[in-house]
Amino acid sequence: MNTQTMNEIAAHQAAVIGSPLKMQARNVNVYYGAKQAIRDVSIDVTMENVTAFIGPSGCGKSTFLRTLNRMNDTVASARVEGEITLDGENIYDPSMDVVQLRARVGMVFQKPNPFPKSIYENVAYGPRIHGLAAGKTDMDQIVEQSLRRAGLWEEVKDRLVESGTALSGGQQQRLCIARAIAVDPEVILMDEPCSALDPIATAKIEELIHELRGRYAIVIVTHNMQQAARVSQRTAFFHLGHLVEYGDTSDIFTNPRETRTKDYITGRYG
Ligand SMILES: Nc1ncnc2c1ncn2[C@@H]1O[C@H](COP(=O)(O)OP(=O)(O)O)[C@@H](O)[C@H]1O
Ligand SMILES: [Mg+2]
């Protein structure tokens, strides 16, 4: 399929679902040295839909996710081509403040990675460096609200001074979500956020994603197709660095257009 057609489809999809456009990627290529990991990917991320990236291991899901907040900048061999916009603004423009960008487009990783600091400090750290709180009362409010939105407040309100690393895995991941929320992001990227969690902790994160939907544009990478079907409204299937198919989650899982998508969702390959 040529680029023009891909762009038309992406524009059409955004129009059909009628959800405000938040991020747009156009003809994105990513290389690690000479090796190309992402090939001509165009995608729209909208405000009110949770977008899931699925596909076999090594197909480029994490690489592409990291282009959306310039996390690949931290990989010396990585090179990104193409255009990615946030509210129409090119995030790869030299004038873009990357620290600011990563507050606007927050990220939650596979393995929960709280700072070795108190629960309170884990959440307060970002707002402090970004100057978002006017004083102690203000900061207390930001911390409480972020922990509430992350579904963790009731569990930690009496132990805010304890270390974030002392929490259970699922609580640590919700703390990391609270940390992302604390700097008032517009987009939250999650890279297999439940892969280190047990089923109960996973269910809590999935429930949380439902609650956060609409307030933040959410993109989640998952190799668990049932999870993609449960939490997302839009699904993008990647294979060997290509975006094979992107559409409504229900269509991708019940009526895929591409043979490769069908083969993947029916478990024909890993
Ligand atoms: N830092 C890196 N340096 C070199 N190659 C990498 C790096 N990260 C990922 N890759 C390669 O890029 C491809 C896509 O990887 P990745 O984005 O991690 O896939 P996924 O998240 O779908 O499993 C793979 O071939 C992987 O080996
Ligand atoms: Mg990955």
Short mmCIF file of C-alpha atoms and ligand atoms in Angstrom, two decimals:
data_model
loop_
_atom_site.label_atom_id
_atom_site.label_comp_id
_atom_site.label_asym_id
_atom_site.label_seq_id
_atom_site.Cartn_x
_atom_site.Cartn_y
_atom_site.Cartn_z
CA MET A 1 0.00 0.00 0.00
CA ASN A 2 1.49 3.36 -0.92
CA THR A 3 2.07 6.21 1.48
CA GLN A 4 -0.63 8.40 0.01
CA THR A 5 -3.22 5.68 0.55
CA MET A 6 -1.99 5.06 4.09
CA ASN A 7 -2.31 8.76 4.87
CA GLU A 8 -5.81 8.88 3.44
CA ILE A 9 -6.84 5.88 5.50
CA ALA A 10 -5.38 7.40 8.67
CA ALA A 11 -7.17 10.71 8.03
CA HIS A 12 -10.38 8.86 7.28
CA GLN A 13 -10.14 6.79 10.45
CA ALA A 14 -9.66 9.89 12.56
CA ALA A 15 -12.68 11.49 10.94
CA VAL A 16 -14.85 8.39 11.29
CA ILE A 17 -14.29 7.97 14.98
CA GLY A 18 -14.72 11.69 15.56
CA SER A 19 -12.30 11.77 18.48
CA PRO A 20 -9.97 14.76 18.69
CA LEU A 21 -6.61 14.04 17.14
CA LYS A 22 -3.71 14.24 19.59
CA MET A 23 -0.65 12.81 17.88
CA GLN A 24 0.09 12.06 14.26
CA ALA A 25 2.99 10.04 12.90
CA ARG A 26 3.73 10.24 9.21
CA ASN A 27 6.11 7.99 7.28
CA VAL A 28 8.24 7.18 10.27
CA ASN A 29 11.39 5.08 9.83
CA VAL A 30 13.63 4.11 12.73
CA TYR A 31 17.12 2.69 12.39
CA TYR A 32 19.56 1.25 14.92
CA GLY A 33 22.81 1.81 13.08
CA ALA A 34 22.30 0.19 9.68
CA LYS A 35 19.41 -1.98 10.86
CA GLN A 36 15.93 -0.67 10.13
CA ALA A 37 13.44 -1.43 12.92
CA ILE A 38 10.43 0.64 11.77
CA ARG A 39 9.37 0.98 8.14
CA ASP A 40 7.22 3.84 6.91
CA VAL A 41 4.70 3.88 9.74
CA SER A 42 1.85 6.40 9.78
CA ILE A 43 -0.64 6.45 12.61
CA ASP A 44 -3.05 8.76 14.41
CA VAL A 45 -3.47 8.80 18.16
CA THR A 46 -6.77 10.26 19.28
CA MET A 47 -7.87 11.60 22.61
CA GLU A 48 -10.79 9.40 23.51
CA ASN A 49 -9.64 6.03 22.32
CA VAL A 50 -7.11 3.79 23.96
CA THR A 51 -4.76 2.62 21.22
CA ALA A 52 -3.10 -0.80 21.52
CA PHE A 53 0.05 -1.84 19.65
CA ILE A 54 0.21 -5.60 19.16
CA GLY A 55 2.51 -7.93 17.25
CA PRO A 56 5.16 -10.58 17.77
CA SER A 57 8.26 -9.94 19.83
CA GLY A 58 10.88 -7.88 18.01
CA CYS A 59 8.42 -6.38 15.48
CA GLY A 60 9.12 -2.80 16.63
CA LYS A 61 6.29 -1.98 19.05
CA SER A 62 8.56 -0.51 21.74
CA THR A 63 10.74 1.23 19.19
CA PHE A 64 7.75 2.95 17.63
CA LEU A 65 6.18 3.78 21.00
CA ARG A 66 9.44 5.47 22.04
CA THR A 67 9.39 7.72 18.97
CA LEU A 68 6.25 9.35 20.41
CA ASN A 69 8.14 11.03 23.25
CA ARG A 70 11.64 10.92 21.78
CA MET A 71 12.80 8.24 24.17
CA ASN A 72 14.94 6.87 21.30
CA ASP A 73 17.08 10.02 21.69
CA THR A 74 18.69 8.19 24.61
CA VAL A 75 19.84 5.32 22.36
CA ALA A 76 23.07 6.40 20.66
CA SER A 77 22.64 4.26 17.52
CA ALA A 78 18.96 5.16 16.98
CA ARG A 79 17.89 7.46 14.17
CA VAL A 80 14.30 8.55 13.50
CA GLU A 81 13.00 9.83 10.15
CA GLY A 82 9.56 11.15 9.28
CA GLU A 83 7.22 13.48 11.09
CA ILE A 84 5.52 13.16 14.46
CA THR A 85 3.27 15.89 15.75
CA LEU A 86 1.63 16.63 19.09
CA ASP A 87 -1.32 18.99 18.64
CA GLY A 88 0.09 19.74 15.21
CA GLU A 89 3.54 20.66 16.49
CA ASN A 90 6.54 18.67 15.21
CA ILE A 91 8.10 17.02 18.28
CA TYR A 92 11.41 16.52 16.44
CA ASP A 93 11.77 20.22 15.74
CA PRO A 94 15.07 21.51 17.18
CA SER A 95 13.11 24.08 19.19
CA MET A 96 11.19 21.35 21.04
CA ASP A 97 12.10 21.13 24.73
CA VAL A 98 12.49 17.38 25.25
CA VAL A 99 12.08 17.49 29.05
CA GLN A 100 8.81 19.35 28.57
CA LEU A 101 7.78 16.91 25.83
CA ARG A 102 8.29 13.92 28.12
CA ALA A 103 6.08 15.55 30.74
CA ARG A 104 3.37 16.08 28.11
CA VAL A 105 3.85 12.57 26.75
CA GLY A 106 4.56 10.43 29.80
CA MET A 107 5.75 6.85 29.84
CA VAL A 108 5.21 3.77 31.98
CA PHE A 109 7.61 0.88 31.47
CA GLN A 110 7.43 -2.87 31.49
CA LYS A 111 9.13 -3.26 34.83
CA PRO A 112 7.84 -0.91 37.56
CA ASN A 113 10.69 1.50 38.25
CA PRO A 114 9.87 3.74 41.22
CA PHE A 115 12.69 5.93 42.50
CA PRO A 116 14.32 4.65 45.73
CA LYS A 117 12.53 7.43 47.59
CA SER A 118 9.32 7.79 49.56
CA ILE A 119 5.94 7.26 47.93
CA TYR A 120 5.28 10.99 48.33
CA GLU A 121 8.59 11.96 46.73
CA ASN A 122 8.06 9.62 43.80
CA VAL A 123 4.98 11.63 42.87
CA ALA A 124 6.23 15.08 43.95
CA TYR A 125 9.54 14.87 42.08
CA GLY A 126 8.21 15.74 38.62
CA PRO A 127 5.93 18.62 39.70
CA ARG A 128 8.86 20.02 41.70
CA ILE A 129 11.35 20.05 38.81
CA HIS A 130 8.68 21.46 36.51
CA GLY A 131 7.68 24.12 39.07
CA LEU A 132 4.03 23.05 39.11
CA ALA A 133 3.34 23.53 42.82
CA ALA A 134 3.15 26.92 44.54
CA GLY A 135 3.95 25.51 47.97
CA LYS A 136 3.54 22.59 50.35
CA THR A 137 -0.29 22.63 50.39
CA ASP A 138 -0.35 22.77 46.62
CA MET A 139 2.11 19.90 46.34
CA ASP A 140 0.15 17.82 48.85
CA GLN A 141 -2.89 18.31 46.65
CA ILE A 142 -1.07 17.29 43.47
CA VAL A 143 0.29 14.18 45.18
CA GLU A 144 -3.11 13.19 46.55
CA GLN A 145 -4.93 13.80 43.28
CA SER A 146 -2.34 11.88 41.25
CA LEU A 147 -2.44 8.93 43.64
CA ARG A 148 -6.25 9.01 43.57
CA ARG A 149 -6.34 9.01 39.78
CA ALA A 150 -3.89 6.10 39.76
CA GLY A 151 -6.20 4.18 42.09
CA LEU A 152 -3.56 3.99 44.82
CA TRP A 153 -4.51 6.67 47.37
CA GLU A 154 -6.57 4.49 49.71
CA GLU A 155 -3.77 1.93 49.90
CA VAL A 156 -0.94 4.38 50.63
CA LYS A 157 -2.42 7.50 52.26
CA ASP A 158 -1.17 6.44 55.70
CA ARG A 159 2.30 5.46 54.54
CA LEU A 160 3.38 8.23 52.18
CA VAL A 161 6.81 8.43 53.82
CA GLU A 162 7.58 4.78 53.17
CA SER A 163 9.78 3.82 50.24
CA GLY A 164 8.08 3.36 46.89
CA THR A 165 10.17 0.25 46.36
CA ALA A 166 8.54 -1.41 49.42
CA LEU A 167 5.18 -1.60 47.62
CA SER A 168 3.95 -4.70 45.77
CA GLY A 169 4.65 -4.92 42.04
CA GLY A 170 1.15 -3.85 41.09
CA GLN A 171 1.22 -0.94 43.54
CA GLN A 172 4.63 0.10 42.22
CA GLN A 173 3.24 0.17 38.69
CA ARG A 174 0.29 2.32 39.83
CA LEU A 175 2.80 4.56 41.61
CA CYS A 176 4.63 4.95 38.30
CA ILE A 177 1.33 5.85 36.67
CA ALA A 178 0.71 8.42 39.46
CA ARG A 179 4.20 9.80 38.81
CA ALA A 180 3.36 10.23 35.11
CA ILE A 181 -0.02 11.82 35.95
CA ALA A 182 1.52 14.28 38.45
CA VAL A 183 3.08 16.45 35.72
CA ASP A 184 -0.29 16.81 34.01
CA PRO A 185 0.42 14.88 30.81
CA GLU A 186 -1.69 14.87 27.66
CA VAL A 187 -0.60 11.45 26.47
CA ILE A 188 0.44 8.37 28.48
CA LEU A 189 2.49 5.67 26.76
CA MET A 190 2.56 2.25 28.43
CA ASP A 191 5.00 -0.41 27.28
CA GLU A 192 3.68 -3.82 28.40
CA PRO A 193 2.79 -2.34 31.81
CA CYS A 194 1.39 -5.62 33.15
CA SER A 195 3.98 -8.09 31.92
CA ALA A 196 5.61 -8.32 35.36
CA LEU A 197 2.31 -8.44 37.27
CA ASP A 198 0.01 -11.18 38.52
CA PRO A 199 -3.58 -11.44 37.20
CA ILE A 200 -5.14 -9.44 40.04
CA ALA A 201 -2.65 -6.58 39.72
CA THR A 202 -3.11 -6.74 35.94
CA ALA A 203 -6.89 -6.44 36.29
CA LYS A 204 -6.41 -3.32 38.47
CA ILE A 205 -4.22 -1.67 35.83
CA GLU A 206 -6.72 -2.52 33.10
CA GLU A 207 -9.54 -1.06 35.20
CA LEU A 208 -7.44 2.04 35.71
CA ILE A 209 -6.88 2.40 31.97
CA HIS A 210 -10.66 2.45 31.53
CA GLU A 211 -10.96 5.19 34.15
CA LEU A 212 -8.18 7.31 32.64
CA ARG A 213 -9.52 7.04 29.12
CA GLY A 214 -10.63 10.38 27.72
CA ARG A 215 -8.68 12.44 30.23
CA TYR A 216 -5.41 11.35 28.61
CA ALA A 217 -4.67 9.89 25.21
CA ILE A 218 -3.40 6.40 26.04
CA VAL A 219 -1.22 4.12 23.95
CA ILE A 220 -0.46 0.66 25.30
CA VAL A 221 1.92 -1.95 23.92
CA THR A 222 0.87 -5.46 24.79
CA HIS A 223 1.71 -8.90 23.51
CA ASN A 224 -1.43 -10.13 25.25
CA MET A 225 -4.20 -10.01 22.66
CA GLN A 226 -6.96 -10.53 25.21
CA GLN A 227 -5.65 -7.46 27.00
CA ALA A 228 -5.66 -5.41 23.80
CA ALA A 229 -9.24 -6.51 23.18
CA ARG A 230 -10.24 -5.60 26.75
CA VAL A 231 -8.63 -2.19 27.12
CA SER A 232 -8.45 -0.61 23.67
CA GLN A 233 -10.82 0.84 21.11
CA ARG A 234 -8.16 1.05 18.38
CA THR A 235 -5.56 -1.58 17.60
CA ALA A 236 -2.43 -1.38 15.47
CA PHE A 237 -0.83 -4.65 14.38
CA PHE A 238 2.91 -4.49 13.73
CA HIS A 239 4.96 -7.13 11.95
CA LEU A 240 8.66 -6.96 11.03
CA GLY A 241 8.72 -3.19 11.47
CA HIS A 242 5.64 -2.60 9.31
CA LEU A 243 2.28 -1.36 10.49
CA VAL A 244 0.21 -4.08 8.84
CA GLU A 245 -3.22 -2.93 9.93
CA TYR A 246 -4.73 -0.25 12.14
CA GLY A 247 -8.40 -0.05 12.93
CA ASP A 248 -11.19 -0.45 15.44
CA THR A 249 -10.21 -3.12 17.94
CA SER A 250 -13.39 -5.07 17.26
CA ASP A 251 -12.63 -5.17 13.52
CA ILE A 252 -9.01 -6.19 14.03
CA PHE A 253 -10.05 -9.12 16.20
CA THR A 254 -13.18 -10.24 14.40
CA ASN A 255 -12.78 -9.10 10.83
CA PRO A 256 -9.15 -8.30 9.95
CA ARG A 257 -8.48 -7.10 6.42
CA GLU A 258 -4.97 -8.52 6.15
CA THR A 259 -3.99 -12.17 6.11
CA ARG A 260 -1.00 -11.47 8.33
CA THR A 261 -3.27 -9.95 10.99
CA LYS A 262 -5.60 -12.92 10.81
CA ASP A 263 -2.69 -15.35 11.11
CA TYR A 264 -1.42 -13.52 14.17
CA ILE A 265 -4.71 -13.23 16.04
CA THR A 266 -5.54 -16.86 15.35
CA GLY A 267 -2.18 -17.79 16.86
CA ARG A 268 -0.52 -19.02 13.69
CA TYR A 269 2.72 -17.35 14.74
CA GLY A 270 4.15 -15.98 17.95
N1 LIG B 1 18.78 -0.42 21.50
C1 LIG B 1 18.72 -1.20 20.42
N2 LIG B 1 19.81 -1.38 19.63
C2 LIG B 1 19.77 -2.17 18.54
N3 LIG B 1 18.68 -2.81 18.13
C3 LIG B 1 17.56 -2.69 18.86
C4 LIG B 1 17.51 -1.88 20.04
N4 LIG B 1 16.26 -1.94 20.57
C5 LIG B 1 15.56 -2.74 19.75
N5 LIG B 1 16.32 -3.20 18.73
C6 LIG B 1 15.90 -4.10 17.62
O1 LIG B 1 14.82 -3.48 16.93
C7 LIG B 1 13.81 -4.44 16.61
C8 LIG B 1 12.49 -4.02 17.26
O2 LIG B 1 12.63 -4.18 18.68
P1 LIG B 1 11.51 -3.68 19.70
O3 LIG B 1 11.06 -2.34 19.31
O4 LIG B 1 12.06 -3.85 21.06
O5 LIG B 1 10.35 -4.75 19.40
P2 LIG B 1 9.10 -5.16 20.31
O6 LIG B 1 8.88 -4.13 21.34
O7 LIG B 1 7.98 -5.31 19.31
O8 LIG B 1 9.45 -6.51 20.90
C9 LIG B 1 14.35 -5.79 17.08
O9 LIG B 1 14.98 -6.42 16.00
C10 LIG B 1 15.35 -5.41 18.15
O10 LIG B 1 16.36 -6.38 18.26
MG MG B 2 8.88 -4.27 23.42
#
